[in-house]
Amino acid sequence: MELKELAEVIKARCSVRAWTDKEVPEELLLQAIELATWAPNGGNQQNWRFYLIMNKEKIQAIGDAVQAKAEMVAAWPEAAEHMDLARLQGRYSFFRNVPAAIAVGASQYQSPVDKVMALREGADPESGKIRSWRNTADSRIQSVSAAISYLMLVLHQMGLGALWMTGPMQAKEEIEKILQVPSEFDIIAFIPIGYAASPPGERSRKPVTEVCEIIR
């Protein structure tokens, strides 16, 4: 593949929020997940777990759980100032009828350095500071995010429309129960997938000169 072709794939990918009811072949999604596992990851831990959800009742149950949490938050007095309550109905569960979805999890992992930091933190303020810096660059989240990036590009190349969502994590506990996720894993992203109901709209990006600083 020429660089120009790769650039076209990257720039054409977009977030899709409405899908047709056409079924998505399971083997196609498994192929996408397999390619996603070739993403770079910290220490080659491959600490991801992909839950391919083809069961529409479970997807609807996840949508209901996410919507219920959103409505709970909206009922708090602080919400009136920051949330558009008029648009709340169904806003957080719009993916309920999507043909398929992938929930992506990450295993809990503590590196040797993390263990040292945890033991040292109470006795040395500097160790606490270093630990907080390391947590800012959480390697397991970065690893799984790299895999999701690959996944999103592959799905697009397959002609599928997907959306990388973290908002549903407000119902993380409920989602993990629905999917029977083992306690050593955390669900960190939810990706509804299907065939886009309409062509993507125009997209733009900030110029590279605005987001890049060259250190010479």
PDB file of C-alpha atoms in Angstrom:
ATOM      1  CA  MET A   1       0.000   0.000   0.000  1.00  0.00           C
ATOM      2  CA  GLU A   2       1.321   3.420  -0.948  1.00  0.00           C
ATOM      3  CA  LEU A   3       1.390   6.192   1.645  1.00  0.00           C
ATOM      4  CA  LYS A   4      -1.241   8.066  -0.350  1.00  0.00           C
ATOM      5  CA  GLU A   5      -3.626   5.103  -0.119  1.00  0.00           C
ATOM      6  CA  LEU A   6      -3.055   4.781   3.630  1.00  0.00           C
ATOM      7  CA  ALA A   7      -3.688   8.507   4.045  1.00  0.00           C
ATOM      8  CA  GLU A   8      -6.984   8.155   2.190  1.00  0.00           C
ATOM      9  CA  VAL A   9      -8.120   5.360   4.519  1.00  0.00           C
ATOM     10  CA  ILE A  10      -7.164   7.318   7.629  1.00  0.00           C
ATOM     11  CA  LYS A  11      -8.799  10.543   6.477  1.00  0.00           C
ATOM     12  CA  ALA A  12     -11.984   8.830   5.272  1.00  0.00           C
ATOM     13  CA  ARG A  13     -12.664   7.040   8.547  1.00  0.00           C
ATOM     14  CA  CYS A  14     -15.338   8.761  10.617  1.00  0.00           C
ATOM     15  CA  SER A  15     -17.545   8.210  13.639  1.00  0.00           C
ATOM     16  CA  VAL A  16     -20.935   6.711  12.761  1.00  0.00           C
ATOM     17  CA  ARG A  17     -23.959   7.163  15.012  1.00  0.00           C
ATOM     18  CA  ALA A  18     -26.780   5.703  12.909  1.00  0.00           C
ATOM     19  CA  TRP A  19     -26.907   2.272  11.297  1.00  0.00           C
ATOM     20  CA  THR A  20     -29.104   0.178   9.051  1.00  0.00           C
ATOM     21  CA  ASP A  21     -30.587  -3.068  10.369  1.00  0.00           C
ATOM     22  CA  LYS A  22     -28.431  -5.135   8.004  1.00  0.00           C
ATOM     23  CA  GLU A  23     -26.677  -7.932   9.852  1.00  0.00           C
ATOM     24  CA  VAL A  24     -22.885  -7.828  10.155  1.00  0.00           C
ATOM     25  CA  PRO A  25     -21.074 -11.143   9.515  1.00  0.00           C
ATOM     26  CA  GLU A  26     -19.486 -12.437  12.696  1.00  0.00           C
ATOM     27  CA  GLU A  27     -16.430 -13.723  10.838  1.00  0.00           C
ATOM     28  CA  LEU A  28     -15.794 -10.225   9.474  1.00  0.00           C
ATOM     29  CA  LEU A  29     -15.707  -8.772  12.983  1.00  0.00           C
ATOM     30  CA  LEU A  30     -13.452 -11.562  14.221  1.00  0.00           C
ATOM     31  CA  GLN A  31     -11.047 -10.761  11.375  1.00  0.00           C
ATOM     32  CA  ALA A  32     -11.079  -7.081  12.410  1.00  0.00           C
ATOM     33  CA  ILE A  33     -10.334  -7.990  16.025  1.00  0.00           C
ATOM     34  CA  GLU A  34      -7.495 -10.291  14.993  1.00  0.00           C
ATOM     35  CA  LEU A  35      -5.867  -7.456  13.038  1.00  0.00           C
ATOM     36  CA  ALA A  36      -6.373  -5.103  15.991  1.00  0.00           C
ATOM     37  CA  THR A  37      -4.276  -7.402  18.172  1.00  0.00           C
ATOM     38  CA  TRP A  38      -1.218  -6.502  16.102  1.00  0.00           C
ATOM     39  CA  ALA A  39      -1.202  -3.034  17.633  1.00  0.00           C
ATOM     40  CA  PRO A  40       1.803  -1.954  19.720  1.00  0.00           C
ATOM     41  CA  ASN A  41       1.368  -2.616  23.418  1.00  0.00           C
ATOM     42  CA  GLY A  42       3.367  -2.101  26.590  1.00  0.00           C
ATOM     43  CA  GLY A  43       5.815  -4.921  27.297  1.00  0.00           C
ATOM     44  CA  ASN A  44       3.947  -7.078  24.765  1.00  0.00           C
ATOM     45  CA  GLN A  45       1.490  -7.806  27.574  1.00  0.00           C
ATOM     46  CA  GLN A  46      -1.376  -7.926  25.043  1.00  0.00           C
ATOM     47  CA  ASN A  47      -3.561  -7.029  27.969  1.00  0.00           C
ATOM     48  CA  TRP A  48      -6.732  -6.579  25.969  1.00  0.00           C
ATOM     49  CA  ARG A  49      -9.938  -8.585  25.899  1.00  0.00           C
ATOM     50  CA  PHE A  50     -12.532  -8.077  23.175  1.00  0.00           C
ATOM     51  CA  TYR A  51     -16.171  -8.935  23.842  1.00  0.00           C
ATOM     52  CA  LEU A  52     -17.885  -9.339  20.476  1.00  0.00           C
ATOM     53  CA  ILE A  53     -21.581  -8.827  21.155  1.00  0.00           C
ATOM     54  CA  MET A  54     -23.910 -10.270  18.526  1.00  0.00           C
ATOM     55  CA  ASN A  55     -26.801 -10.713  20.965  1.00  0.00           C
ATOM     56  CA  LYS A  56     -29.176  -7.793  20.407  1.00  0.00           C
ATOM     57  CA  GLU A  57     -30.892  -8.259  23.766  1.00  0.00           C
ATOM     58  CA  LYS A  58     -27.560  -7.740  25.529  1.00  0.00           C
ATOM     59  CA  ILE A  59     -26.827  -4.636  23.445  1.00  0.00           C
ATOM     60  CA  GLN A  60     -30.263  -3.274  24.370  1.00  0.00           C
ATOM     61  CA  ALA A  61     -29.649  -4.108  28.033  1.00  0.00           C
ATOM     62  CA  ILE A  62     -26.372  -2.159  27.898  1.00  0.00           C
ATOM     63  CA  GLY A  63     -28.195   0.763  26.284  1.00  0.00           C
ATOM     64  CA  ASP A  64     -30.829   0.682  29.018  1.00  0.00           C
ATOM     65  CA  ALA A  65     -28.151   0.637  31.732  1.00  0.00           C
ATOM     66  CA  VAL A  66     -26.293   3.586  30.207  1.00  0.00           C
ATOM     67  CA  GLN A  67     -29.514   5.588  29.786  1.00  0.00           C
ATOM     68  CA  ALA A  68     -30.577   4.834  33.367  1.00  0.00           C
ATOM     69  CA  LYS A  69     -27.264   6.148  34.700  1.00  0.00           C
ATOM     70  CA  ALA A  70     -27.568   9.281  32.559  1.00  0.00           C
ATOM     71  CA  GLU A  71     -31.052   9.940  33.907  1.00  0.00           C
ATOM     72  CA  MET A  72     -29.828   9.418  37.465  1.00  0.00           C
ATOM     73  CA  VAL A  73     -27.102  12.009  36.937  1.00  0.00           C
ATOM     74  CA  ALA A  74     -29.613  14.354  35.300  1.00  0.00           C
ATOM     75  CA  ALA A  75     -31.764  14.187  38.416  1.00  0.00           C
ATOM     76  CA  TRP A  76     -28.990  15.642  40.546  1.00  0.00           C
ATOM     77  CA  PRO A  77     -29.476  19.368  41.244  1.00  0.00           C
ATOM     78  CA  GLU A  78     -26.063  20.205  39.767  1.00  0.00           C
ATOM     79  CA  ALA A  79     -27.121  18.832  36.375  1.00  0.00           C
ATOM     80  CA  ALA A  80     -29.461  21.695  35.478  1.00  0.00           C
ATOM     81  CA  GLU A  81     -26.537  24.025  34.852  1.00  0.00           C
ATOM     82  CA  HIS A  82     -24.403  21.656  32.779  1.00  0.00           C
ATOM     83  CA  MET A  83     -26.692  19.192  30.979  1.00  0.00           C
ATOM     84  CA  ASP A  84     -29.238  19.700  28.203  1.00  0.00           C
ATOM     85  CA  LEU A  85     -32.080  17.926  29.965  1.00  0.00           C
ATOM     86  CA  ALA A  86     -34.481  18.480  27.069  1.00  0.00           C
ATOM     87  CA  ARG A  87     -32.319  16.256  24.857  1.00  0.00           C
ATOM     88  CA  LEU A  88     -31.787  13.553  27.452  1.00  0.00           C
ATOM     89  CA  GLN A  89     -34.422  11.074  26.251  1.00  0.00           C
ATOM     90  CA  GLY A  90     -32.619   8.313  24.360  1.00  0.00           C
ATOM     91  CA  ARG A  91     -29.512  10.421  23.882  1.00  0.00           C
ATOM     92  CA  TYR A  92     -27.244   8.027  25.730  1.00  0.00           C
ATOM     93  CA  SER A  93     -28.749   4.798  24.387  1.00  0.00           C
ATOM     94  CA  PHE A  94     -29.021   5.626  20.677  1.00  0.00           C
ATOM     95  CA  PHE A  95     -27.022   2.479  19.907  1.00  0.00           C
ATOM     96  CA  ARG A  96     -29.660   0.104  21.348  1.00  0.00           C
ATOM     97  CA  ASN A  97     -30.605  -1.331  17.952  1.00  0.00           C
ATOM     98  CA  VAL A  98     -27.160  -1.562  16.392  1.00  0.00           C
ATOM     99  CA  PRO A  99     -26.509  -4.992  14.771  1.00  0.00           C
ATOM    100  CA  ALA A 100     -23.297  -5.667  16.707  1.00  0.00           C
ATOM    101  CA  ALA A 101     -20.918  -4.156  19.224  1.00  0.00           C
ATOM    102  CA  ILE A 102     -17.507  -4.739  20.732  1.00  0.00           C
ATOM    103  CA  ALA A 103     -16.748  -3.979  24.363  1.00  0.00           C
ATOM    104  CA  VAL A 104     -13.014  -3.685  24.926  1.00  0.00           C
ATOM    105  CA  GLY A 105     -11.468  -4.576  28.249  1.00  0.00           C
ATOM    106  CA  ALA A 106      -8.031  -4.284  29.784  1.00  0.00           C
ATOM    107  CA  SER A 107      -6.517  -6.567  32.376  1.00  0.00           C
ATOM    108  CA  GLN A 108      -5.332  -5.101  35.641  1.00  0.00           C
ATOM    109  CA  TYR A 109      -1.557  -5.076  35.707  1.00  0.00           C
ATOM    110  CA  GLN A 110       1.068  -3.782  38.086  1.00  0.00           C
ATOM    111  CA  SER A 111       4.619  -3.621  36.772  1.00  0.00           C
ATOM    112  CA  PRO A 112       7.621  -4.191  39.079  1.00  0.00           C
ATOM    113  CA  VAL A 113       8.216  -0.432  39.132  1.00  0.00           C
ATOM    114  CA  ASP A 114       4.575   0.158  40.079  1.00  0.00           C
ATOM    115  CA  LYS A 115       4.935  -2.272  42.977  1.00  0.00           C
ATOM    116  CA  VAL A 116       8.029  -0.451  44.205  1.00  0.00           C
ATOM    117  CA  MET A 117       6.228   2.910  43.957  1.00  0.00           C
ATOM    118  CA  ALA A 118       3.213   1.579  45.877  1.00  0.00           C
ATOM    119  CA  LEU A 119       5.412   0.327  48.717  1.00  0.00           C
ATOM    120  CA  ARG A 120       7.510   3.489  48.814  1.00  0.00           C
ATOM    121  CA  GLU A 121       4.766   6.090  48.497  1.00  0.00           C
ATOM    122  CA  GLY A 122       3.986   6.508  52.172  1.00  0.00           C
ATOM    123  CA  ALA A 123       7.633   6.997  53.126  1.00  0.00           C
ATOM    124  CA  ASP A 124       8.786   9.214  50.285  1.00  0.00           C
ATOM    125  CA  PRO A 125       6.720  12.062  48.714  1.00  0.00           C
ATOM    126  CA  GLU A 126       8.899  11.896  45.595  1.00  0.00           C
ATOM    127  CA  SER A 127       7.782   8.328  44.933  1.00  0.00           C
ATOM    128  CA  GLY A 128       4.144   9.428  45.126  1.00  0.00           C
ATOM    129  CA  LYS A 129       4.835  12.131  42.579  1.00  0.00           C
ATOM    130  CA  ILE A 130       6.554   9.690  40.225  1.00  0.00           C
ATOM    131  CA  ARG A 131       3.713   7.230  40.614  1.00  0.00           C
ATOM    132  CA  SER A 132       1.138   9.891  39.687  1.00  0.00           C
ATOM    133  CA  TRP A 133       3.155  10.746  36.573  1.00  0.00           C
ATOM    134  CA  ARG A 134       3.231   7.077  35.587  1.00  0.00           C
ATOM    135  CA  ASN A 135      -0.512   6.822  36.126  1.00  0.00           C
ATOM    136  CA  THR A 136      -1.021   9.778  33.796  1.00  0.00           C
ATOM    137  CA  ALA A 137       0.544   7.651  31.059  1.00  0.00           C
ATOM    138  CA  ASP A 138      -1.196   4.396  32.028  1.00  0.00           C
ATOM    139  CA  SER A 139       0.391   1.799  29.719  1.00  0.00           C
ATOM    140  CA  ARG A 140      -2.541  -0.620  29.743  1.00  0.00           C
ATOM    141  CA  ILE A 141      -4.969   2.069  28.603  1.00  0.00           C
ATOM    142  CA  GLN A 142      -2.540   3.235  25.936  1.00  0.00           C
ATOM    143  CA  SER A 143      -2.062  -0.338  24.715  1.00  0.00           C
ATOM    144  CA  VAL A 144      -5.769  -1.014  24.421  1.00  0.00           C
ATOM    145  CA  SER A 145      -6.330   2.378  22.800  1.00  0.00           C
ATOM    146  CA  ALA A 146      -3.743   1.498  20.147  1.00  0.00           C
ATOM    147  CA  ALA A 147      -5.652  -1.703  19.409  1.00  0.00           C
ATOM    148  CA  ILE A 148      -8.924   0.207  19.167  1.00  0.00           C
ATOM    149  CA  SER A 149      -7.338   2.650  16.716  1.00  0.00           C
ATOM    150  CA  TYR A 150      -6.310  -0.263  14.498  1.00  0.00           C
ATOM    151  CA  LEU A 151      -9.778  -1.764  14.896  1.00  0.00           C
ATOM    152  CA  MET A 152     -11.536   1.427  13.826  1.00  0.00           C
ATOM    153  CA  LEU A 153      -9.428   1.694  10.658  1.00  0.00           C
ATOM    154  CA  VAL A 154      -9.987  -1.970   9.760  1.00  0.00           C
ATOM    155  CA  LEU A 155     -13.750  -1.688  10.286  1.00  0.00           C
ATOM    156  CA  HIS A 156     -13.840   1.367   8.049  1.00  0.00           C
ATOM    157  CA  GLN A 157     -11.856  -0.429   5.327  1.00  0.00           C
ATOM    158  CA  MET A 158     -14.397  -3.265   5.573  1.00  0.00           C
ATOM    159  CA  GLY A 159     -17.196  -0.831   4.814  1.00  0.00           C
ATOM    160  CA  LEU A 160     -18.530  -0.801   8.360  1.00  0.00           C
ATOM    161  CA  GLY A 161     -19.415   2.214  10.480  1.00  0.00           C
ATOM    162  CA  ALA A 162     -18.339   2.306  14.121  1.00  0.00           C
ATOM    163  CA  LEU A 163     -18.136   4.668  17.057  1.00  0.00           C
ATOM    164  CA  TRP A 164     -15.474   4.603  19.788  1.00  0.00           C
ATOM    165  CA  MET A 165     -17.397   5.353  22.976  1.00  0.00           C
ATOM    166  CA  THR A 166     -16.249   5.861  26.551  1.00  0.00           C
ATOM    167  CA  GLY A 167     -19.442   7.552  27.767  1.00  0.00           C
ATOM    168  CA  PRO A 168     -21.089   4.175  28.473  1.00  0.00           C
ATOM    169  CA  MET A 169     -18.473   3.625  31.185  1.00  0.00           C
ATOM    170  CA  GLN A 170     -20.804   5.548  33.489  1.00  0.00           C
ATOM    171  CA  ALA A 171     -22.560   2.165  33.649  1.00  0.00           C
ATOM    172  CA  LYS A 172     -19.332   0.149  33.804  1.00  0.00           C
ATOM    173  CA  GLU A 173     -20.476  -2.107  36.637  1.00  0.00           C
ATOM    174  CA  GLU A 174     -23.742  -2.963  34.887  1.00  0.00           C
ATOM    175  CA  ILE A 175     -22.023  -3.587  31.540  1.00  0.00           C
ATOM    176  CA  GLU A 176     -19.503  -5.925  33.140  1.00  0.00           C
ATOM    177  CA  LYS A 177     -22.326  -7.889  34.781  1.00  0.00           C
ATOM    178  CA  ILE A 178     -24.231  -8.183  31.506  1.00  0.00           C
ATOM    179  CA  LEU A 179     -21.121  -9.462  29.721  1.00  0.00           C
ATOM    180  CA  GLN A 180     -19.914 -11.543  32.694  1.00  0.00           C
ATOM    181  CA  VAL A 181     -16.502  -9.901  32.641  1.00  0.00           C
ATOM    182  CA  PRO A 182     -13.984 -11.478  35.077  1.00  0.00           C
ATOM    183  CA  SER A 183     -12.958  -9.304  38.011  1.00  0.00           C
ATOM    184  CA  GLU A 184      -9.381  -8.997  36.731  1.00  0.00           C
ATOM    185  CA  PHE A 185     -10.573  -7.051  33.678  1.00  0.00           C
ATOM    186  CA  ASP A 186     -12.020  -3.564  33.298  1.00  0.00           C
ATOM    187  CA  ILE A 187     -14.222  -2.567  30.384  1.00  0.00           C
ATOM    188  CA  ILE A 188     -12.822   0.719  29.083  1.00  0.00           C
ATOM    189  CA  ALA A 189     -14.585   1.256  25.745  1.00  0.00           C
ATOM    190  CA  PHE A 190     -17.765   0.316  23.904  1.00  0.00           C
ATOM    191  CA  ILE A 191     -17.952   0.256  20.099  1.00  0.00           C
ATOM    192  CA  PRO A 192     -21.309  -0.116  18.304  1.00  0.00           C
ATOM    193  CA  ILE A 193     -20.833  -1.427  14.755  1.00  0.00           C
ATOM    194  CA  GLY A 194     -22.989  -1.738  11.656  1.00  0.00           C
ATOM    195  CA  TYR A 195     -23.518  -0.449   8.169  1.00  0.00           C
ATOM    196  CA  ALA A 196     -23.864   3.325   8.177  1.00  0.00           C
ATOM    197  CA  ALA A 197     -27.396   4.584   7.584  1.00  0.00           C
ATOM    198  CA  SER A 198     -26.177   7.641   5.682  1.00  0.00           C
ATOM    199  CA  PRO A 199     -22.966   8.923   4.086  1.00  0.00           C
ATOM    200  CA  PRO A 200     -20.582  10.702   6.468  1.00  0.00           C
ATOM    201  CA  GLY A 201     -20.646  14.474   6.576  1.00  0.00           C
ATOM    202  CA  GLU A 202     -17.743  16.798   5.993  1.00  0.00           C
ATOM    203  CA  ARG A 203     -14.915  16.607   8.508  1.00  0.00           C
ATOM    204  CA  SER A 204     -11.933  18.776   9.217  1.00  0.00           C
ATOM    205  CA  ARG A 205      -8.844  18.830  11.378  1.00  0.00           C
ATOM    206  CA  LYS A 206      -6.745  21.607  12.822  1.00  0.00           C
ATOM    207  CA  PRO A 207      -3.668  22.316  10.682  1.00  0.00           C
ATOM    208  CA  VAL A 208      -0.575  20.440  11.773  1.00  0.00           C
ATOM    209  CA  THR A 209       1.181  23.746  12.462  1.00  0.00           C
ATOM    210  CA  GLU A 210      -1.393  24.431  15.162  1.00  0.00           C
ATOM    211  CA  VAL A 211      -1.012  21.113  16.983  1.00  0.00           C
ATOM    212  CA  CYS A 212       2.684  20.396  16.488  1.00  0.00           C
ATOM    213  CA  GLU A 213       5.632  22.112  18.096  1.00  0.00           C
ATOM    214  CA  ILE A 214       9.008  21.329  16.581  1.00  0.00           C
ATOM    215  CA  ILE A 215      11.886  21.128  19.062  1.00  0.00           C
ATOM    216  CA  ARG A 216      15.149  21.744  17.188  1.00  0.00           C
TER     217      ARG A 216
END
